[in-house]
Short mmCIF file of C-alpha atoms in Angstrom, two decimals:
data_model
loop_
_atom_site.label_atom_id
_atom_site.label_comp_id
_atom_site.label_asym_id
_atom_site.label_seq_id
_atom_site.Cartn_x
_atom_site.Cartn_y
_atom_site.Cartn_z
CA UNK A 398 41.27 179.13 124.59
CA UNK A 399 43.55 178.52 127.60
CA UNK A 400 46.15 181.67 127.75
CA UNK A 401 49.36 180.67 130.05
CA UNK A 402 51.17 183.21 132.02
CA UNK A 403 53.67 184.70 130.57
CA UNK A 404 55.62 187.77 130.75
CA UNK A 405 54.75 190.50 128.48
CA UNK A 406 57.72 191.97 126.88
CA UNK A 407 59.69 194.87 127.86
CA UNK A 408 59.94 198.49 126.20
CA UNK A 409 62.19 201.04 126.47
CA UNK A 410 59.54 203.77 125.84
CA UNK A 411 60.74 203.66 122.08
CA UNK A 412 60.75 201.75 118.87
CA UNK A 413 64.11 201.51 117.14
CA UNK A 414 65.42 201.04 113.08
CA UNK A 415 68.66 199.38 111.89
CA UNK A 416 71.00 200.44 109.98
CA UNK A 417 74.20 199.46 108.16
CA UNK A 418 76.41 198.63 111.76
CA UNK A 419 73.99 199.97 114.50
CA UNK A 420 70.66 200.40 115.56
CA UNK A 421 69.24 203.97 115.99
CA UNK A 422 66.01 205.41 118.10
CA UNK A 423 62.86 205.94 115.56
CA UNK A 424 59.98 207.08 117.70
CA UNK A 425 59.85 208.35 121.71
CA UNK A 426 56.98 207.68 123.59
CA UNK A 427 58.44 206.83 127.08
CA UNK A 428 61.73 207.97 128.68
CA UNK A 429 61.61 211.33 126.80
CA UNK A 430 64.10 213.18 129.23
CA UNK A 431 66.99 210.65 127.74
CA UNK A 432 66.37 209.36 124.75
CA UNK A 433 65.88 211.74 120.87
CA UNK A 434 65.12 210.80 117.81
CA UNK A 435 68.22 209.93 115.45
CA UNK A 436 70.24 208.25 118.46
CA UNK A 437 72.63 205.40 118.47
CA UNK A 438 72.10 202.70 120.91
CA UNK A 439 75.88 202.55 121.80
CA UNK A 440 75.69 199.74 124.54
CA UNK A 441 72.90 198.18 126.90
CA UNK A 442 74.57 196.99 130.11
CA UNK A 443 77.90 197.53 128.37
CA UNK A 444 77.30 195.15 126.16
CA UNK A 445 77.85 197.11 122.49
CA UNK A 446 74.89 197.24 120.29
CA UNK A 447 75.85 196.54 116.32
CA UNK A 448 72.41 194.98 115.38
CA UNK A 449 68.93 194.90 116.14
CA UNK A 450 67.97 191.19 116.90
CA UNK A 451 71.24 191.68 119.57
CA UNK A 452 69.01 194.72 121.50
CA UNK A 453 65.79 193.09 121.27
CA UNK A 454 67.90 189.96 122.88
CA UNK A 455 69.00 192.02 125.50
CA UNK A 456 66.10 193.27 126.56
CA UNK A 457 64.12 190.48 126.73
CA UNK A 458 66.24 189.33 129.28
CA UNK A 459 64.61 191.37 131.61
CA UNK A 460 60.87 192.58 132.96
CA UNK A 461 59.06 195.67 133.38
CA UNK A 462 60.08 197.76 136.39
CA UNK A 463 63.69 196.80 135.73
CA UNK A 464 65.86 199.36 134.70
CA UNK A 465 69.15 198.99 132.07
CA UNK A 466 72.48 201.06 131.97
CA UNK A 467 72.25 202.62 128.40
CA UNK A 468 74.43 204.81 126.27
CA UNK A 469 73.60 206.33 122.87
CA UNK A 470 75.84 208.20 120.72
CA UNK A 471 74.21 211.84 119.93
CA UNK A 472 75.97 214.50 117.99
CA UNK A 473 79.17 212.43 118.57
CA UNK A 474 79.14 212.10 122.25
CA UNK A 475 78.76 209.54 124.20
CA UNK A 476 76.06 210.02 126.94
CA UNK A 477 74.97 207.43 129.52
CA UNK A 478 71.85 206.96 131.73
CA UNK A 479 69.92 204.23 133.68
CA UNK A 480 66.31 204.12 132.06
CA UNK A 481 63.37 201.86 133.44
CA UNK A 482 62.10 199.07 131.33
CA UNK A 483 58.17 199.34 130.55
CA UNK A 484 55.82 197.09 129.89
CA UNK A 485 54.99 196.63 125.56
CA UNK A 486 51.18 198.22 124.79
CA UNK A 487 48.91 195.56 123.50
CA UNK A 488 47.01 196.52 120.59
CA UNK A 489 43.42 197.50 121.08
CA UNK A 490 40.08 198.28 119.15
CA UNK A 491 36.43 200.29 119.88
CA UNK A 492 34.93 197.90 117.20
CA UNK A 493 36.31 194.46 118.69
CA UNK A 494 37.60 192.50 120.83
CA UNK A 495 41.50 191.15 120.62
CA UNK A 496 42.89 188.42 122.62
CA UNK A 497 46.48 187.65 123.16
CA UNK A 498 46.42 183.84 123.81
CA UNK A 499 49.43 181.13 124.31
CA UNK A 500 50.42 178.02 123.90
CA UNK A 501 53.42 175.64 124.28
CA UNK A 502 55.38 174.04 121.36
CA UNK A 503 58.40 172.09 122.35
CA UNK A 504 58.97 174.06 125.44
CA UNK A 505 58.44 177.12 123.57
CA UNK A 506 55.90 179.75 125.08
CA UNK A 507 54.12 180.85 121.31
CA UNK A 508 51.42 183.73 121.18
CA UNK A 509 49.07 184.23 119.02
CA UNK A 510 46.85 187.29 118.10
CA UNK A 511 42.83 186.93 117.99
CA UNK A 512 40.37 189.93 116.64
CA UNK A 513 36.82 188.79 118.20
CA UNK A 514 34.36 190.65 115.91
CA UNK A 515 31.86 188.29 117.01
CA UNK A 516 31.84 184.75 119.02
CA UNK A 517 31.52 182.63 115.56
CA UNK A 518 32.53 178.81 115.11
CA UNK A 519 35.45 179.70 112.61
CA UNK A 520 38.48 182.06 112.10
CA UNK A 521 40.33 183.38 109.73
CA UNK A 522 43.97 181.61 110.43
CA UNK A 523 47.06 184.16 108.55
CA UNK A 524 50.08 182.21 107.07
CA UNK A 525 52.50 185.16 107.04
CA UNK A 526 54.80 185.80 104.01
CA UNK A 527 58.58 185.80 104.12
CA UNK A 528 59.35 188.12 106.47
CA UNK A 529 60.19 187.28 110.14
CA UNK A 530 58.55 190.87 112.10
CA UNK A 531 56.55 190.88 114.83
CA UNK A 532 52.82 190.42 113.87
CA UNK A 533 52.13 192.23 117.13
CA UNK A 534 52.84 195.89 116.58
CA UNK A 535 50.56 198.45 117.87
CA UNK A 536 52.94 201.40 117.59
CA UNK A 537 53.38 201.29 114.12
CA UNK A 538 50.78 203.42 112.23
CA UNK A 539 50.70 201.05 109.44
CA UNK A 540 51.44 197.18 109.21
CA UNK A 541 49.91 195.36 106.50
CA UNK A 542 49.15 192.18 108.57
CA UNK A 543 47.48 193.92 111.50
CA UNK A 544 45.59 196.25 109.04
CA UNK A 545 44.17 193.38 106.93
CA UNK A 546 43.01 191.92 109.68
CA UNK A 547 41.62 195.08 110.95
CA UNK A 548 39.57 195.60 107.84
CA UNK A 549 38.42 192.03 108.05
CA UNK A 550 37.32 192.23 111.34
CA UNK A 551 35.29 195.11 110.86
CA UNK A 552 32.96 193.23 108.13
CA UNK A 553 32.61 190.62 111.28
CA UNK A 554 35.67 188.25 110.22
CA UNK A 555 37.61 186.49 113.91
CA UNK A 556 41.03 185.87 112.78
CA UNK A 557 44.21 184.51 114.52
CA UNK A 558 47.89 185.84 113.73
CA UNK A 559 50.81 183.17 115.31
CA UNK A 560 53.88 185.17 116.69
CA UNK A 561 56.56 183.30 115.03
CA UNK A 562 59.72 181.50 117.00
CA UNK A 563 61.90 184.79 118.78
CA UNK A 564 59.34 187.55 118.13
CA UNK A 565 57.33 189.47 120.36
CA UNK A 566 56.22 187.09 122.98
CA UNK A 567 57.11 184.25 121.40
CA UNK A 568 60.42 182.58 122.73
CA UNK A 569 62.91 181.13 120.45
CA UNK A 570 65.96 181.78 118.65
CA UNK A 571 65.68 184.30 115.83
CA UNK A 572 63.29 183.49 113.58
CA UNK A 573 65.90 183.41 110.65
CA UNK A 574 67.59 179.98 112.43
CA UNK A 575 64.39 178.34 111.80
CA UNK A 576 63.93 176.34 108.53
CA UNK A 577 60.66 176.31 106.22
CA UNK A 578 59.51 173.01 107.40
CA UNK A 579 60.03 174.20 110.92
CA UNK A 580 57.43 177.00 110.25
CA UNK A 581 54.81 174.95 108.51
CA UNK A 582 55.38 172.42 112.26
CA UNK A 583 54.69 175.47 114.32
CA UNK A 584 51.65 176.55 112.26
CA UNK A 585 50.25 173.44 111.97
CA UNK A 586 50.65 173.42 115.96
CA UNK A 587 48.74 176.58 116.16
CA UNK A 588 46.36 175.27 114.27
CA UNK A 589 45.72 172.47 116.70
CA UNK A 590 45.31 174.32 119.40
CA UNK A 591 42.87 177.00 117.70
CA UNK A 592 40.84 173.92 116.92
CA UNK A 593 40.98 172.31 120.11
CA UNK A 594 38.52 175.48 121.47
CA UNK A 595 36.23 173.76 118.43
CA UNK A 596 37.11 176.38 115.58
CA UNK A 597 36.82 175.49 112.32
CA UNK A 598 39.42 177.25 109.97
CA UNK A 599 39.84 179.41 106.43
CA UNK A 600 43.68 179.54 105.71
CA UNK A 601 45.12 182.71 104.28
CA UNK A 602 48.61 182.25 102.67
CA UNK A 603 49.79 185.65 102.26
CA UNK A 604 52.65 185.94 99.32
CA UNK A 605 55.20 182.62 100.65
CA UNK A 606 52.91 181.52 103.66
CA UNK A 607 50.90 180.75 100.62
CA UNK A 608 53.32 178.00 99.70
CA UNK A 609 52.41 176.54 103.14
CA UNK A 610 48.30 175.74 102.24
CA UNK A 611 48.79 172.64 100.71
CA UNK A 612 50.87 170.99 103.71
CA UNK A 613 48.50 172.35 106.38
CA UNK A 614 45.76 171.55 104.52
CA UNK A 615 46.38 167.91 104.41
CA UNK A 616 47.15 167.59 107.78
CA UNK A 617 44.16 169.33 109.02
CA UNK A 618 41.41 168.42 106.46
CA UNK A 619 38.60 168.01 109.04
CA UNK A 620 39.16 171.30 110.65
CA UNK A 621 40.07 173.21 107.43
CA UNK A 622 36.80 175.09 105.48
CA UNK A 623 38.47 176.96 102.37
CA UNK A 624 42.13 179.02 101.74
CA UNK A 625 43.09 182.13 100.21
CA UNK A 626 45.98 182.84 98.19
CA UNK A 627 47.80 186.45 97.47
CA UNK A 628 50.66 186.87 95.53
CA UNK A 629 52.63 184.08 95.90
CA UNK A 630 55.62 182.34 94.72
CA UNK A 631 54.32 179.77 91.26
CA UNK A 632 57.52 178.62 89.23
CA UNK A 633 60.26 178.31 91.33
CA UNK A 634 62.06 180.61 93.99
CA UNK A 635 65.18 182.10 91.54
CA UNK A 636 62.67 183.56 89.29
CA UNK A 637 60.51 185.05 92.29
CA UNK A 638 63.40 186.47 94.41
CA UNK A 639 64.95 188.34 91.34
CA UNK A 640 61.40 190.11 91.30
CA UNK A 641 61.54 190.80 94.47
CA UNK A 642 65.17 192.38 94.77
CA UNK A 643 63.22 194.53 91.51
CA UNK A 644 60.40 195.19 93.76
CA UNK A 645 62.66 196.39 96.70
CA UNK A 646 65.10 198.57 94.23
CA UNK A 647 61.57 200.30 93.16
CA UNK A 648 60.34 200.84 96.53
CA UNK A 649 63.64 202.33 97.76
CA UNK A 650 63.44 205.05 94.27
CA UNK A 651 66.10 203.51 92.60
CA UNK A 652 66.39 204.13 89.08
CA UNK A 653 64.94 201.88 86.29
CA UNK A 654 68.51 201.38 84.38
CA UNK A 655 70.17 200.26 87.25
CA UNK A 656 67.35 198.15 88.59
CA UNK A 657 67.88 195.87 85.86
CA UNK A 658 71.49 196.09 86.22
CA UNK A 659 70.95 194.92 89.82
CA UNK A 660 68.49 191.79 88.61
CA UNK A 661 71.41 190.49 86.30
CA UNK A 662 74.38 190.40 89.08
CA UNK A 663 71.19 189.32 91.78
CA UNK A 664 71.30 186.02 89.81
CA UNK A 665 74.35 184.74 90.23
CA UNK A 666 74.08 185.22 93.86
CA UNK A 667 70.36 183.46 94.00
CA UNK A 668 72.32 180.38 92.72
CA UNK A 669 75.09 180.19 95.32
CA UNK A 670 71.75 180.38 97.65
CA UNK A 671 69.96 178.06 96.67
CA UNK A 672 72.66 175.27 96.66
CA UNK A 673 72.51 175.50 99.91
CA UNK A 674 75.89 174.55 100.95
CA UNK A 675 76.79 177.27 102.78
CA UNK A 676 75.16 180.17 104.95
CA UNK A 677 74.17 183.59 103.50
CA UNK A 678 76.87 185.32 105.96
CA UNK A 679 79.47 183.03 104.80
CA UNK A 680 78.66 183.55 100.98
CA UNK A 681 78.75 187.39 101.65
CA UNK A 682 82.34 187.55 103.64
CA UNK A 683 83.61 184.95 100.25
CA UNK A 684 81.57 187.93 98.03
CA UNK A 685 81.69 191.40 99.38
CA UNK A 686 79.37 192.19 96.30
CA UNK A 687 76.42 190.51 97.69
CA UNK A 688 76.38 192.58 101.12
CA UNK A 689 74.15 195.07 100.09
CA UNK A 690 70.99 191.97 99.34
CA UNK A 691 71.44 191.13 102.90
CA UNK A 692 71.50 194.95 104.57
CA UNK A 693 68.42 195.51 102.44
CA UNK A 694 66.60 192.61 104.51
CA UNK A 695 66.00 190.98 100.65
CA UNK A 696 66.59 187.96 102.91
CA UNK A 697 64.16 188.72 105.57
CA UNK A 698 66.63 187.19 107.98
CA UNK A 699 66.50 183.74 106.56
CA UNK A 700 69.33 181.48 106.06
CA UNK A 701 70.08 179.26 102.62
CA UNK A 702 68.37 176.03 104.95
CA UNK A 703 64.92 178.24 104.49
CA UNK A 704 65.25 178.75 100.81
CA UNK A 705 66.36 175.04 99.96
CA UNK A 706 63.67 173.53 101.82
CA UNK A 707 61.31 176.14 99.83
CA UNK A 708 63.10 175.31 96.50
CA UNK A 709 61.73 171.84 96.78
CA UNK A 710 58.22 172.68 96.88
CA UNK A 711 55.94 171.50 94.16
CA UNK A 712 53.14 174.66 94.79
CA UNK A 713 51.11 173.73 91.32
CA UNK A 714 50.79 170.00 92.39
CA UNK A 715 49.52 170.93 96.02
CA UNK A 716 47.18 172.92 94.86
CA UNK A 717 45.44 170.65 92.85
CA UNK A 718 45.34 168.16 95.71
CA UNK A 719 43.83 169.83 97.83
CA UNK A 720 39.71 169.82 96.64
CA UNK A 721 38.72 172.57 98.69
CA UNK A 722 37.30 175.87 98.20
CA UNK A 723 40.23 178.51 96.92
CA UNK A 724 39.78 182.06 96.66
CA UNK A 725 43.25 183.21 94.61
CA UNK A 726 44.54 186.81 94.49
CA UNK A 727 46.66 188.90 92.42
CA UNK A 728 47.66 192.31 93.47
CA UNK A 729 48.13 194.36 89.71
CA UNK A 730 49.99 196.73 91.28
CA UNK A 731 52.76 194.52 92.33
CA UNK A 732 55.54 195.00 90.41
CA UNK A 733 57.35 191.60 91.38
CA UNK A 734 54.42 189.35 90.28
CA UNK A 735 54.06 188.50 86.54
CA UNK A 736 50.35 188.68 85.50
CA UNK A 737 50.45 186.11 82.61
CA UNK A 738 52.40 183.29 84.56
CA UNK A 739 50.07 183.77 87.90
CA UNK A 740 46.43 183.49 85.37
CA UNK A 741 48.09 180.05 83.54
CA UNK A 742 48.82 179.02 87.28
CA UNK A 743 45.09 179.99 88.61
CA UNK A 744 43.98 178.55 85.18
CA UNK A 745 46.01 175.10 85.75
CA UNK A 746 44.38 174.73 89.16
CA UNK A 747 41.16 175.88 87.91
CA UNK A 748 40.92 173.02 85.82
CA UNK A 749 40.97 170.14 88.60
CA UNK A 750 38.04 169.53 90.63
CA UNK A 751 38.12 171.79 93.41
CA UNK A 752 34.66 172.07 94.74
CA UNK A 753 34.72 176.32 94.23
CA UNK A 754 37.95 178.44 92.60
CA UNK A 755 37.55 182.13 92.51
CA UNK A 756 40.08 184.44 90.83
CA UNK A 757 40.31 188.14 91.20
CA UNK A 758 42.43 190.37 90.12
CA UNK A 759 42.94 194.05 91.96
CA UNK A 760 44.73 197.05 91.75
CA UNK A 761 46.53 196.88 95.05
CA UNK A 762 50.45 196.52 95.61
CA UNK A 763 51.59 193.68 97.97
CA UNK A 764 50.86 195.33 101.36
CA UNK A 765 47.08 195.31 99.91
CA UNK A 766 46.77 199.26 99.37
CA UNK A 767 45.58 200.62 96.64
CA UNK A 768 46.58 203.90 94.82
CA UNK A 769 45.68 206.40 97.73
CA UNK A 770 47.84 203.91 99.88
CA UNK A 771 44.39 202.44 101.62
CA UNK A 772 43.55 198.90 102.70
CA UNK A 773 41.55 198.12 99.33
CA UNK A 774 37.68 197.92 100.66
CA UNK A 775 36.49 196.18 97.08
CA UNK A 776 39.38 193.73 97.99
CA UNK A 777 38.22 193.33 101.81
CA UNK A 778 34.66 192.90 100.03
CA UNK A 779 35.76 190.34 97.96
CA UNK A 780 37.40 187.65 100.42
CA UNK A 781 34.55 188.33 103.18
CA UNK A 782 31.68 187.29 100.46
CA UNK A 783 34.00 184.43 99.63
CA UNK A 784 34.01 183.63 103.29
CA UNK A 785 30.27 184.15 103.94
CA UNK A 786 29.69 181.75 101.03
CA UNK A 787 31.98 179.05 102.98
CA UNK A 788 30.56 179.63 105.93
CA UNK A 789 27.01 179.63 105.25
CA UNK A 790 27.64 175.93 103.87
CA UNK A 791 29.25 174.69 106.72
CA UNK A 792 28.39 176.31 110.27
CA UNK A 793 25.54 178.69 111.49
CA UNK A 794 27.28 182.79 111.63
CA UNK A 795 26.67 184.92 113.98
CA UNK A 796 26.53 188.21 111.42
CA UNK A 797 28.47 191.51 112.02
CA UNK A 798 29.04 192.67 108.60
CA UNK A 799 27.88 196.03 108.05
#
């Protein structure tokens, strides 16, 4: 695969977390002698700081070796120092190879992500869910997309993650301007150009990139094997994103009375969305109410155009068209999915004519850890033995697995 020069992005020597009006420092690994835990980023190049898509904008404005006028608020004073930009650590691995490649897509430098267990003839291709974060993270000590690709690797899987428009690498606007349809355009534009280096391709549509395997699959049926489908979104988005606002509430502790509560008033709110008529910051200055959905990141940065395109997609129907190998997931320990609507929807596609449909069903939450908090390894099992299966039909493999 070609890889075009590009500049890798800059790094203050510390990762960063929002909050309600401002965006404080989270970690210190570079420019210790300034910067502490628990600061607030009070301007960069005295240009105020209120948000965290406005100081990653800043600073990818400018290179490594260039150095940025900064002043944080700590213990209520303001203090001030020029700090040198660095350039972002690439993630790394003793048991494989990874590969940041590029490509262009309407004047757009994209990246993508590779793990090279192995030179094979395929890859593993991840449709990521909802959120718009950086797939390339290798600071964090946990992120469920690198991680699942980790474990896959390590059983001799190649995969490929796309940085979406305006993260990491990737330029763009924020990835919240950008509609569903636009996504599904820029995947299916990765997909060409993985192909192009004479890949074939297993999809995985993780929780709403699921919703995306039908498309892509029709437009790439020569290149596409097989798909895989976790936790997705089956009957309509109103019913899935009041699960999800429950599935947040849980996660952040909140109690059970009050998480109901929440799902009743989250309604009315998930209607004015999904009209579609006006944009989520507009419908939150008309209702003061809603503002807490959209500092939560319920959202994911998305605007109404996202969920209206999404409204309109008939998932059941693709599915069926698609006659190719499926390998569909439930996570049991996911407390926005409901169990009996997700086994009628495997059970409706089950009964077309798909060449192979395998359903499983495992006790892992949506980040795919089970109850120690562990990539599940009977989980990993199960969708490299799927993949072996497709494989071994199709193209010679070069081993790996363990």
């Amino acid at each position: 695969m070609k890889t075009i020069n590009h500049h890798r992005r800059s790094f203050l020597g510390c990762t960063f977390k929002a909050e309600k009006e401002n965006v404080k420092v989270k970690e210190v690994y570079l420019n210790a002698s300034f910067f502490k835990q628990e600061d607030t980023i009070y301007s960069i190049q005295n240009e105020p700081i209120e948000s965290m898509y406005q100081l990653e904008a800043i600073i990818k404005k400018y290179h490594a070796g260039d150095s940025l006028d900064i002043t944080v608020v700590r213990n209520e004073k303001y203090i001030s120092q020029n700090c040198i930009l660095y350039e972002y650590p690439r993630e790394s691995s003793s048991l494989f190879d990874i590969e940041y490649d590029s490509f262009i897509y309407k004047n757009l430098f994209i990246e993508l992500l590779i793990t090279k267990p192995n030179d094979n003839d395929f890859v593993l291709f991840l449709l990521q869910g909802i959120d718009c974060s950086t797939i390339d993270t290798p600071l964090l000590s946990k992120n469920t997309y690198r991680d699942l690709m980790y474990s896959l690797s390590n059983f001799g899987i190649p995969t490929v993650r796309v940085e979406l428009f305006g993260n990491g690498d990737s330029d763009g606007y924020k990835c919240g301007k950008y509609g569903f349809n636009d996504i599904i355009d820029l995947y299916d534009a990765a997909m060409h150009h993985v192909v192009a280096s004479g890949k074939k391709l297993i999809l995985f549509g993780y929780s709403i990139g699921a919703l995306m395997v039908p498309s892509l699959v029709n437009r790439n049926r020569e290149s596409v094997l097989a798909a895989i489908i976790f936790d997705t979104m089956i009957f309509g988005p109103k019913d899935y994103f009041v699960k999800n606002k429950i599935r947040q509430d849980i996660l952040r502790g909140i109690p059970k009375d009050k998480i109901m509560y929440n799902a009743r008033t989250f309604d009315s709110f998930i209607e004015i969305v999904l009209d579609g008529k006006h944009s989520i910051n507009d419908i939150v200055k008309q209702n003061p109410q809603y503002s807490t959905y959209v500092e939560h990141g319920l959202f994911a940065g998305h605007d109404t155009n996202y969920y209206h395109e999404l409204s309109e997609i008939d998932f059941l129907s693709g599915c069926k068209s698609i006659s190719l190998p499926l390998l569909l997931l439930i996570g049991s320990r996911d407390c926005a999915i409901d169990f009996k609507q997700h086994l009628f929807f495997f059970d409706s596609i089950s009964s077309t004519e798909s060449d192979i449909i395998h359903k499983e069903v495992f006790s892992i939450d949506h980040s795919f850890r089970n109850e120690t908090g562990s990539i599940d390894s009977e989980c990993i099992k199960c969708i490299c033995d799927f993949i072996f299966e497709i494989v071994m039909k199709h193209i010679p493999f070069d081993g790996g697995r363990e």
